[in-house]
GROMACS .gro file of C-alpha atoms in nm:
model
  157
    1MET     CA    1   6.805   2.476   2.421
    2LYS     CA    2   6.564   2.669   2.202
    3GLU     CA    3   6.225   2.765   2.335
    4LYS     CA    4   5.930   2.664   2.119
    5LYS     CA    5   5.731   2.961   1.985
    6GLN     CA    6   5.357   2.956   2.046
    7SER     CA    7   5.095   3.127   1.836
    8PRO     CA    8   4.891   3.401   2.011
    9ALA     CA    9   4.580   3.179   2.001
   10SER     CA   10   4.755   2.884   2.167
   11LYS     CA   11   4.902   3.110   2.438
   12SER     CA   12   4.562   3.246   2.533
   13LYS     CA   13   4.366   2.928   2.464
   14ALA     CA   14   4.290   2.878   2.833
   15LEU     CA   15   4.143   3.227   2.856
   16ILE     CA   16   3.831   3.153   2.650
   17ARG     CA   17   3.712   2.805   2.735
   18ARG     CA   18   3.341   2.878   2.776
   19ILE     CA   19   3.133   3.138   2.591
   20LEU     CA   20   2.783   3.214   2.715
   21VAL     CA   21   2.537   3.327   2.448
   22PRO     CA   22   2.194   3.458   2.550
   23VAL     CA   23   1.942   3.371   2.278
   24ASP     CA   24   1.589   3.506   2.236
   25PHE     CA   25   1.551   3.356   1.885
   26SER     CA   26   1.552   3.697   1.717
   27GLU     CA   27   1.774   3.757   1.414
   28HIS     CA   28   1.990   3.979   1.637
   29SER     CA   29   2.063   3.697   1.881
   30LYS     CA   30   2.132   3.458   1.592
   31ASP     CA   31   2.393   3.708   1.467
   32ALA     CA   32   2.552   3.704   1.813
   33LEU     CA   33   2.547   3.323   1.806
   34GLN     CA   34   2.732   3.327   1.475
   35TYR     CA   35   3.001   3.548   1.631
   36ALA     CA   36   3.024   3.304   1.921
   37VAL     CA   37   3.063   3.006   1.686
   38ASP     CA   38   3.336   3.182   1.490
   39LEU     CA   39   3.526   3.293   1.801
   40GLY     CA   40   3.463   2.964   1.979
   41SER     CA   41   3.613   2.778   1.684
   42VAL     CA   42   3.939   2.971   1.721
   43PHE     CA   43   3.969   2.874   2.087
   44ASP     CA   44   3.790   2.537   2.074
   45ALA     CA   45   3.555   2.680   2.338
   46GLU     CA   46   3.235   2.531   2.472
   47LEU     CA   47   2.920   2.734   2.404
   48ILE     CA   48   2.650   2.775   2.665
   49LEU     CA   49   2.324   2.886   2.504
   50VAL     CA   50   2.085   3.057   2.745
   51PHE     CA   51   1.717   3.127   2.682
   52VAL     CA   52   1.542   3.301   2.971
   53VAL     CA   53   1.173   3.235   3.020
   54GLU     CA   54   1.035   3.559   3.153
   55SER     CA   55   0.816   3.476   3.450
   56ALA     CA   56   0.447   3.508   3.368
   57GLY     CA   57   0.219   3.618   3.644
   58TYR     CA   58  -0.127   3.734   3.726
   59PRO     CA   59  -0.246   3.964   4.002
   60ALA     CA   60  -0.312   3.754   4.310
   61ASP     CA   61  -0.593   3.816   4.557
   62LEU     CA   62  -0.542   3.999   4.885
   63GLY     CA   63  -0.251   4.207   4.764
   64TYR     CA   64   0.016   3.935   4.782
   65GLY     CA   65   0.170   4.043   4.453
   66GLN     CA   66   0.199   3.834   4.140
   67ALA     CA   67   0.183   3.458   4.138
   68ALA     CA   68   0.365   3.264   3.868
   69ILE     CA   69   0.186   3.028   3.633
   70PRO     CA   70   0.405   2.715   3.659
   71ALA     CA   71   0.245   2.515   3.374
   72MET     CA   72   0.302   2.800   3.128
   73GLU     CA   73   0.665   2.841   3.240
   74ARG     CA   74   0.726   2.466   3.204
   75ASP     CA   75   0.580   2.467   2.855
   76LEU     CA   76   0.788   2.769   2.751
   77SER     CA   77   1.098   2.608   2.903
   78GLU     CA   78   1.046   2.285   2.708
   79ARG     CA   79   0.980   2.475   2.385
   80GLY     CA   80   1.287   2.691   2.454
   81LYS     CA   81   1.511   2.386   2.496
   82ALA     CA   82   1.379   2.234   2.174
   83GLU     CA   83   1.436   2.557   1.983
   84LEU     CA   84   1.788   2.595   2.129
   85ALA     CA   85   1.866   2.242   2.009
   86ARG     CA   86   1.735   2.329   1.663
   87ILE     CA   87   1.940   2.646   1.622
   88ALA     CA   88   2.246   2.476   1.775
   89GLU     CA   89   2.225   2.215   1.502
   90GLN     CA   90   2.178   2.485   1.238
   91TYR     CA   91   2.456   2.722   1.355
   92ILE     CA   92   2.701   2.496   1.543
   93GLY     CA   93   2.635   2.156   1.391
   94GLY     CA   94   2.876   1.966   1.615
   95LYS     CA   95   3.178   2.191   1.553
   96LEU     CA   96   3.187   2.281   1.923
   97ALA     CA   97   3.064   2.142   2.253
   98VAL     CA   98   2.737   2.305   2.354
   99LYS     CA   99   2.516   2.317   2.664
  100PHE     CA  100   2.164   2.455   2.700
  101HIS     CA  101   2.036   2.647   3.000
  102VAL     CA  102   1.673   2.762   3.026
  103PRO     CA  103   1.602   2.939   3.356
  104ALA     CA  104   1.295   3.147   3.439
  105GLY     CA  105   1.322   3.504   3.565
  106ARG     CA  106   1.446   3.846   3.460
  107PRO     CA  107   1.675   3.807   3.160
  108PHE     CA  108   1.972   4.014   3.276
  109VAL     CA  109   1.967   3.857   3.624
  110GLU     CA  110   1.955   3.502   3.487
  111ILE     CA  111   2.225   3.572   3.226
  112ILE     CA  112   2.461   3.702   3.493
  113ARG     CA  113   2.375   3.411   3.724
  114ALA     CA  114   2.443   3.163   3.441
  115ALA     CA  115   2.777   3.330   3.362
  116ARG     CA  116   2.884   3.274   3.722
  117GLU     CA  117   2.738   2.923   3.747
  118PHE     CA  118   2.903   2.801   3.427
  119GLU     CA  119   3.223   3.003   3.488
  120ALA     CA  120   3.192   3.170   3.149
  121ASP     CA  121   3.506   3.335   3.020
  122MET     CA  122   3.304   3.560   2.788
  123ILE     CA  123   2.946   3.658   2.711
  124ILE     CA  124   2.845   3.737   2.355
  125ILE     CA  125   2.511   3.916   2.351
  126ALA     CA  126   2.303   4.099   2.093
  127THR     CA  127   2.154   4.441   2.139
  128HIS     CA  128   1.833   4.547   1.972
  129GLY     CA  129   1.931   4.912   1.961
  130HIS     CA  130   1.637   5.060   2.151
  131THR     CA  131   1.661   5.437   2.181
  132GLY     CA  132   1.467   5.724   2.331
  133VAL     CA  133   1.149   5.655   2.527
  134GLU     CA  134   1.158   5.281   2.451
  135HIS     CA  135   1.507   5.258   2.606
  136ILE     CA  136   1.397   5.459   2.911
  137LEU     CA  137   1.090   5.241   2.966
  138PHE     CA  138   1.242   4.899   2.901
  139GLY     CA  139   1.615   4.953   2.956
  140SER     CA  140   1.860   4.731   2.783
  141THR     CA  141   1.933   4.375   2.886
  142ALA     CA  142   2.269   4.398   2.710
  143GLU     CA  143   2.356   4.720   2.894
  144LYS     CA  144   2.269   4.567   3.233
  145VAL     CA  145   2.472   4.255   3.151
  146VAL     CA  146   2.773   4.467   3.054
  147ARG     CA  147   2.753   4.657   3.383
  148LYS     CA  148   2.719   4.353   3.609
  149ALA     CA  149   2.886   4.061   3.426
  150PRO     CA  150   3.164   3.868   3.599
  151CYS     CA  151   3.354   3.835   3.268
  152PRO     CA  152   3.416   4.029   2.944
  153VAL     CA  153   3.111   4.095   2.726
  154LEU     CA  154   3.106   4.131   2.350
  155VAL     CA  155   2.796   4.322   2.237
  156VAL     CA  156   2.685   4.255   1.880
  157ARG     CA  157   2.467   4.524   1.725
   0.00000   0.00000   0.00000
């Protein structure tokens, strides 16, 4: 009895079922989304688009730290979901299954949390290429994700 040969993609198909793509609506993140669509099409993977609303705050009285502004976060979250839907239609168009996730918090923390929550098999993230003082002051979300992610990360420059 002859064994049926499988293509490399069909052998590893189960390895990339869900690809998480952080999106900040910059051209860089749209480039990363295009990579995710292309790779996702090979594996028939589901894409999880994540937009993180960075918590807004103002100095509270009596030294209790910053207090969030919930109405602003809700508005940004709703606008983020609408924009994710728009770019999903533009870049994915129904070729792949897609989910949207719009948490509030620190981007690298929420991206890693989403990767665990959605059991992502891969993260495809853009880097903005900050260098020098800017990198020292702000760090790199992509770099922090690479260091702490529970799955492989493809960084698109």
